[in-house]
CSV table of C-alpha atoms in Angstrom, one decimal:
chain,number,residue,atom,x,y,z
A,1,UNK,CA,-89.8,-48.3,35.0
A,2,UNK,CA,-88.6,-51.8,35.8
A,3,UNK,CA,-90.8,-54.7,36.7
A,4,UNK,CA,-89.7,-54.4,40.4
A,5,UNK,CA,-90.9,-50.8,40.5
A,6,UNK,CA,-94.4,-51.2,39.4
A,7,UNK,CA,-96.0,-52.2,42.7
A,8,UNK,CA,-94.4,-49.2,44.5
A,9,UNK,CA,-95.4,-46.6,41.8
A,10,UNK,CA,-98.9,-48.0,41.3
A,11,UNK,CA,-99.6,-47.9,45.0
A,12,UNK,CA,-98.2,-44.4,45.4
A,13,UNK,CA,-100.1,-43.1,42.3
A,14,UNK,CA,-103.5,-44.4,43.4
A,15,UNK,CA,-102.9,-43.2,47.0
A,16,UNK,CA,-102.8,-39.6,45.7
A,17,UNK,CA,-105.7,-40.1,43.2
A,18,UNK,CA,-108.1,-42.0,45.6
A,19,UNK,CA,-110.5,-39.3,46.5
A,20,UNK,CA,-110.6,-37.8,43.0
A,21,UNK,CA,-111.0,-41.2,41.4
A,22,UNK,CA,-114.0,-42.0,43.7
A,23,UNK,CA,-115.7,-38.8,42.7
A,24,UNK,CA,-115.0,-39.1,38.9
A,25,UNK,CA,-116.0,-42.8,38.7
A,26,UNK,CA,-119.2,-42.4,40.6
A,27,UNK,CA,-122.1,-43.6,38.4
A,28,UNK,CA,-119.8,-45.2,35.8
A,29,UNK,CA,-121.1,-48.7,36.3
A,30,UNK,CA,-124.7,-47.5,36.1
A,31,UNK,CA,-123.9,-45.9,32.7
A,32,UNK,CA,-122.5,-49.2,31.2
A,33,UNK,CA,-125.2,-51.9,30.9
A,34,UNK,CA,-123.0,-54.3,29.1
A,35,UNK,CA,-120.4,-54.2,31.8
A,36,UNK,CA,-123.1,-54.8,34.4
A,37,UNK,CA,-124.4,-57.7,32.4
A,38,UNK,CA,-120.9,-59.3,32.4
A,39,UNK,CA,-120.5,-58.8,36.1
A,40,UNK,CA,-124.0,-60.2,36.7
A,41,UNK,CA,-123.3,-63.3,34.7
A,42,UNK,CA,-120.2,-63.8,36.7
A,43,UNK,CA,-122.1,-63.4,40.0
A,44,UNK,CA,-124.8,-65.9,38.8
A,45,UNK,CA,-122.2,-68.5,37.9
A,46,UNK,CA,-120.5,-68.2,41.3
A,47,UNK,CA,-123.8,-68.4,43.2
A,48,UNK,CA,-124.9,-71.4,41.2
A,49,UNK,CA,-121.7,-73.2,42.3
A,50,UNK,CA,-122.0,-72.4,46.0
A,51,UNK,CA,-121.7,-68.6,46.3
A,52,UNK,CA,-118.1,-67.9,47.0
A,53,UNK,CA,-116.3,-66.3,48.7
A,54,UNK,CA,-115.2,-64.0,45.9
A,55,UNK,CA,-112.1,-61.8,45.9
A,56,UNK,CA,-112.2,-58.5,44.0
A,57,UNK,CA,-108.5,-58.2,43.3
A,58,UNK,CA,-107.5,-54.6,42.6
A,59,UNK,CA,-110.8,-53.4,44.0
A,60,UNK,CA,-109.8,-49.7,44.2
A,61,UNK,CA,-112.6,-47.7,45.8
A,62,UNK,CA,-114.8,-50.8,46.1
A,63,UNK,CA,-117.5,-49.7,43.6
A,64,UNK,CA,-117.6,-53.1,41.8
A,65,UNK,CA,-117.2,-54.9,45.1
A,66,UNK,CA,-120.3,-53.1,46.3
A,67,UNK,CA,-122.2,-54.0,43.1
A,68,UNK,CA,-121.4,-57.7,43.5
A,69,UNK,CA,-122.5,-57.5,47.0
A,70,UNK,CA,-125.9,-56.2,45.9
A,71,UNK,CA,-126.2,-59.3,43.7
A,72,UNK,CA,-125.9,-61.6,46.8
A,73,UNK,CA,-122.2,-62.5,46.4
A,74,UNK,CA,-120.0,-63.1,49.4
A,75,UNK,CA,-117.4,-60.7,48.2
A,76,UNK,CA,-114.4,-58.9,49.7
A,77,UNK,CA,-111.8,-56.5,48.2
A,78,UNK,CA,-108.0,-56.6,47.9
A,79,UNK,CA,-105.9,-53.6,46.7
A,80,UNK,CA,-102.4,-52.3,46.8
A,81,UNK,CA,-103.3,-48.8,47.7
A,82,UNK,CA,-104.1,-47.8,51.3
A,83,UNK,CA,-105.6,-44.6,50.0
A,84,UNK,CA,-108.0,-46.4,47.7
A,85,UNK,CA,-108.9,-48.9,50.5
A,86,UNK,CA,-109.7,-46.0,52.9
A,87,UNK,CA,-112.2,-44.7,50.4
A,88,UNK,CA,-113.6,-48.2,49.9
A,89,UNK,CA,-114.1,-48.7,53.6
A,90,UNK,CA,-115.7,-45.3,53.9
A,91,UNK,CA,-118.1,-45.9,51.1
A,92,UNK,CA,-118.9,-49.5,51.8
A,93,UNK,CA,-118.6,-49.9,55.6
A,94,UNK,CA,-120.3,-53.3,55.6
A,95,UNK,CA,-117.7,-55.0,53.4
A,96,UNK,CA,-114.2,-56.3,54.0
A,97,UNK,CA,-111.2,-54.7,52.3
A,98,UNK,CA,-107.6,-55.9,52.7
A,99,UNK,CA,-104.3,-54.5,51.5
A,100,UNK,CA,-102.4,-56.9,49.2
A,101,UNK,CA,-100.8,-57.7,45.9
A,102,UNK,CA,-102.1,-60.1,43.2
A,103,UNK,CA,-98.6,-61.4,42.8
A,104,UNK,CA,-98.8,-62.9,46.3
A,105,UNK,CA,-102.3,-63.1,47.7
A,106,UNK,CA,-102.6,-63.7,51.5
A,107,UNK,CA,-105.2,-66.5,51.0
A,108,UNK,CA,-105.1,-70.2,51.4
A,109,UNK,CA,-105.1,-72.6,48.5
A,110,UNK,CA,-108.5,-73.3,47.1
A,111,UNK,CA,-110.2,-70.6,49.3
A,112,UNK,CA,-112.4,-68.9,46.6
A,113,UNK,CA,-115.4,-69.7,44.6
A,114,UNK,CA,-114.6,-66.7,42.4
A,115,UNK,CA,-112.0,-64.0,41.6
A,116,UNK,CA,-112.6,-60.7,39.8
A,117,UNK,CA,-109.7,-58.7,38.3
A,118,UNK,CA,-111.6,-55.7,37.0
A,119,UNK,CA,-109.1,-53.4,35.2
A,120,UNK,CA,-106.3,-54.3,37.7
A,121,UNK,CA,-104.1,-56.7,35.7
A,122,UNK,CA,-103.6,-53.7,33.3
A,123,UNK,CA,-100.8,-52.4,35.6
A,124,UNK,CA,-98.9,-55.7,35.8
A,125,UNK,CA,-95.9,-56.0,33.4
A,126,UNK,CA,-96.2,-58.6,30.8
A,127,UNK,CA,-93.4,-60.7,32.3
A,128,UNK,CA,-95.2,-60.9,35.7
A,129,UNK,CA,-98.7,-61.5,34.4
A,130,UNK,CA,-98.3,-65.3,34.4
A,131,UNK,CA,-97.3,-65.1,38.1
A,132,UNK,CA,-100.5,-63.2,38.9
A,133,UNK,CA,-102.6,-65.7,37.0
A,134,UNK,CA,-100.9,-68.6,38.8
A,135,UNK,CA,-101.9,-66.9,42.1
A,136,UNK,CA,-105.5,-66.7,40.8
A,137,UNK,CA,-105.5,-70.4,40.1
A,138,UNK,CA,-103.9,-71.3,43.4
A,139,UNK,CA,-106.6,-69.5,45.5
A,140,UNK,CA,-109.5,-70.8,43.5
A,141,UNK,CA,-111.4,-73.9,44.5
A,142,UNK,CA,-112.0,-76.4,41.7
A,143,UNK,CA,-114.9,-75.1,39.7
A,144,UNK,CA,-114.2,-71.5,40.8
A,145,UNK,CA,-114.7,-68.7,38.3
A,146,UNK,CA,-112.4,-65.9,37.1
A,147,UNK,CA,-113.5,-62.7,35.4
A,148,UNK,CA,-110.9,-60.3,33.9
A,149,UNK,CA,-111.7,-56.9,32.5
A,150,UNK,CA,-109.1,-54.9,30.6
A,151,UNK,CA,-108.5,-52.6,27.7
A,152,UNK,CA,-108.2,-54.4,24.4
A,153,UNK,CA,-105.4,-53.5,22.0
A,154,UNK,CA,-101.6,-53.2,21.9
A,155,UNK,CA,-99.0,-51.1,23.6
A,156,UNK,CA,-98.7,-49.2,26.9
A,157,UNK,CA,-100.3,-45.9,27.9
A,158,UNK,CA,-98.0,-44.2,30.3
A,159,UNK,CA,-99.3,-41.4,32.5
A,160,UNK,CA,-97.1,-38.9,34.4
A,161,UNK,CA,-100.0,-36.7,35.4
A,162,UNK,CA,-103.6,-37.2,36.2
A,163,UNK,CA,-106.2,-34.6,37.4
A,164,UNK,CA,-103.4,-32.2,38.3
A,165,UNK,CA,-101.4,-34.8,40.3
A,166,UNK,CA,-98.0,-36.3,39.5
A,167,UNK,CA,-98.3,-40.1,39.0
A,168,UNK,CA,-96.3,-43.0,37.4
A,169,UNK,CA,-98.9,-45.4,35.9
A,170,UNK,CA,-98.7,-47.8,33.0
A,171,UNK,CA,-101.9,-49.0,31.4
A,172,UNK,CA,-101.2,-52.1,29.3
A,173,UNK,CA,-103.5,-52.9,26.5
A,174,UNK,CA,-103.7,-56.5,25.6
A,175,UNK,CA,-105.2,-58.7,22.9
A,176,UNK,CA,-108.0,-60.9,24.3
A,177,UNK,CA,-106.8,-64.0,22.5
A,178,UNK,CA,-103.3,-63.5,24.0
A,179,UNK,CA,-104.7,-63.2,27.5
A,180,UNK,CA,-107.0,-66.2,26.9
A,181,UNK,CA,-103.9,-68.2,26.0
A,182,UNK,CA,-102.2,-67.2,29.3
A,183,UNK,CA,-105.3,-68.2,31.3
A,184,UNK,CA,-105.4,-71.5,29.6
A,185,UNK,CA,-101.6,-72.0,30.2
A,186,UNK,CA,-102.2,-71.2,33.9
A,187,UNK,CA,-104.6,-74.2,34.1
A,188,UNK,CA,-108.0,-72.5,33.5
A,189,UNK,CA,-110.7,-73.4,31.1
A,190,UNK,CA,-112.1,-70.6,29.0
A,191,UNK,CA,-115.8,-70.1,29.3
A,192,UNK,CA,-116.5,-66.8,27.4
A,193,UNK,CA,-114.9,-63.8,25.8
A,194,UNK,CA,-116.4,-60.5,24.9
A,195,UNK,CA,-115.1,-57.3,23.3
A,196,UNK,CA,-117.2,-54.2,23.7
A,197,UNK,CA,-116.4,-51.3,21.3
A,198,UNK,CA,-115.2,-48.1,23.0
A,199,UNK,CA,-117.9,-45.7,24.1
A,200,UNK,CA,-116.4,-42.5,22.8
A,201,UNK,CA,-119.4,-40.3,23.3
A,202,UNK,CA,-120.9,-41.4,26.6
A,203,UNK,CA,-120.5,-39.8,30.0
A,204,UNK,CA,-117.3,-41.8,30.5
A,205,UNK,CA,-115.5,-41.7,27.2
A,206,UNK,CA,-113.0,-44.5,26.4
A,207,UNK,CA,-109.9,-44.6,24.1
A,208,UNK,CA,-110.1,-48.3,23.3
A,209,UNK,CA,-112.4,-51.3,23.1
A,210,UNK,CA,-112.9,-53.2,26.4
A,211,UNK,CA,-112.4,-56.9,26.8
A,212,UNK,CA,-114.0,-59.3,29.3
A,213,UNK,CA,-112.7,-62.9,29.7
A,214,UNK,CA,-114.5,-65.5,31.8
A,215,UNK,CA,-112.7,-68.7,32.8
A,216,UNK,CA,-113.1,-71.6,35.3
A,217,UNK,CA,-110.8,-73.8,37.3
A,218,UNK,CA,-111.4,-77.4,36.2
A,219,UNK,CA,-113.2,-79.6,38.7
A,220,UNK,CA,-111.4,-82.7,39.8
A,221,UNK,CA,-113.1,-86.0,39.2
A,222,UNK,CA,-115.5,-86.9,42.0
A,223,UNK,CA,-115.9,-83.2,43.0
A,224,UNK,CA,-119.0,-81.1,42.4
A,225,UNK,CA,-117.1,-77.8,42.5
A,226,UNK,CA,-116.8,-75.1,45.2
A,227,UNK,CA,-120.1,-76.1,46.8
A,228,UNK,CA,-118.8,-79.6,47.2
A,229,UNK,CA,-115.6,-78.7,49.0
């Protein structure tokens, strides 16, 4: 698969998996208290700096978008897959979901108080990840927060079949320090990093450790951050 193919194949794969994905992932966040704690900390930081809006980029079926909404965040979802978005709109009818790509977000400069990429950068080829991070920086207001979740490690897991369906999906495992360097190079300031060991025996078993990186767009002198825009 070439870099130019990944948007098409990722979109098509998640279109065919959308309903099954929603069924199988239901209850996953409730079973992972550390993940919820990370998301809650992100929400509290955003709210402390004015409250958003926040884009959940690669929102899928909207389950994390919905969780942030319960925490009082002004959040909306963006995803490549019309199939996933249809499920998100069905399951979260009060929230906004838009089709789009993290490589070219249809948002004005400095629009957001926060941006979440929860296991969505994992599909972006290494050569295009800096482009995605540059887009994150562009759409964030000074003082805005970014949270990334991804599998920690090395290499690529390539799936040609999932739950009885033909797919073309690459899951890129990355070292947290390497991703932190890319965030810094994009112009963000690192705030926190956490690696959670894989839960191999829980209700939602994992192959690898899970990484969470929190960063912030620097505030220009004389600005109080997103709430001061």
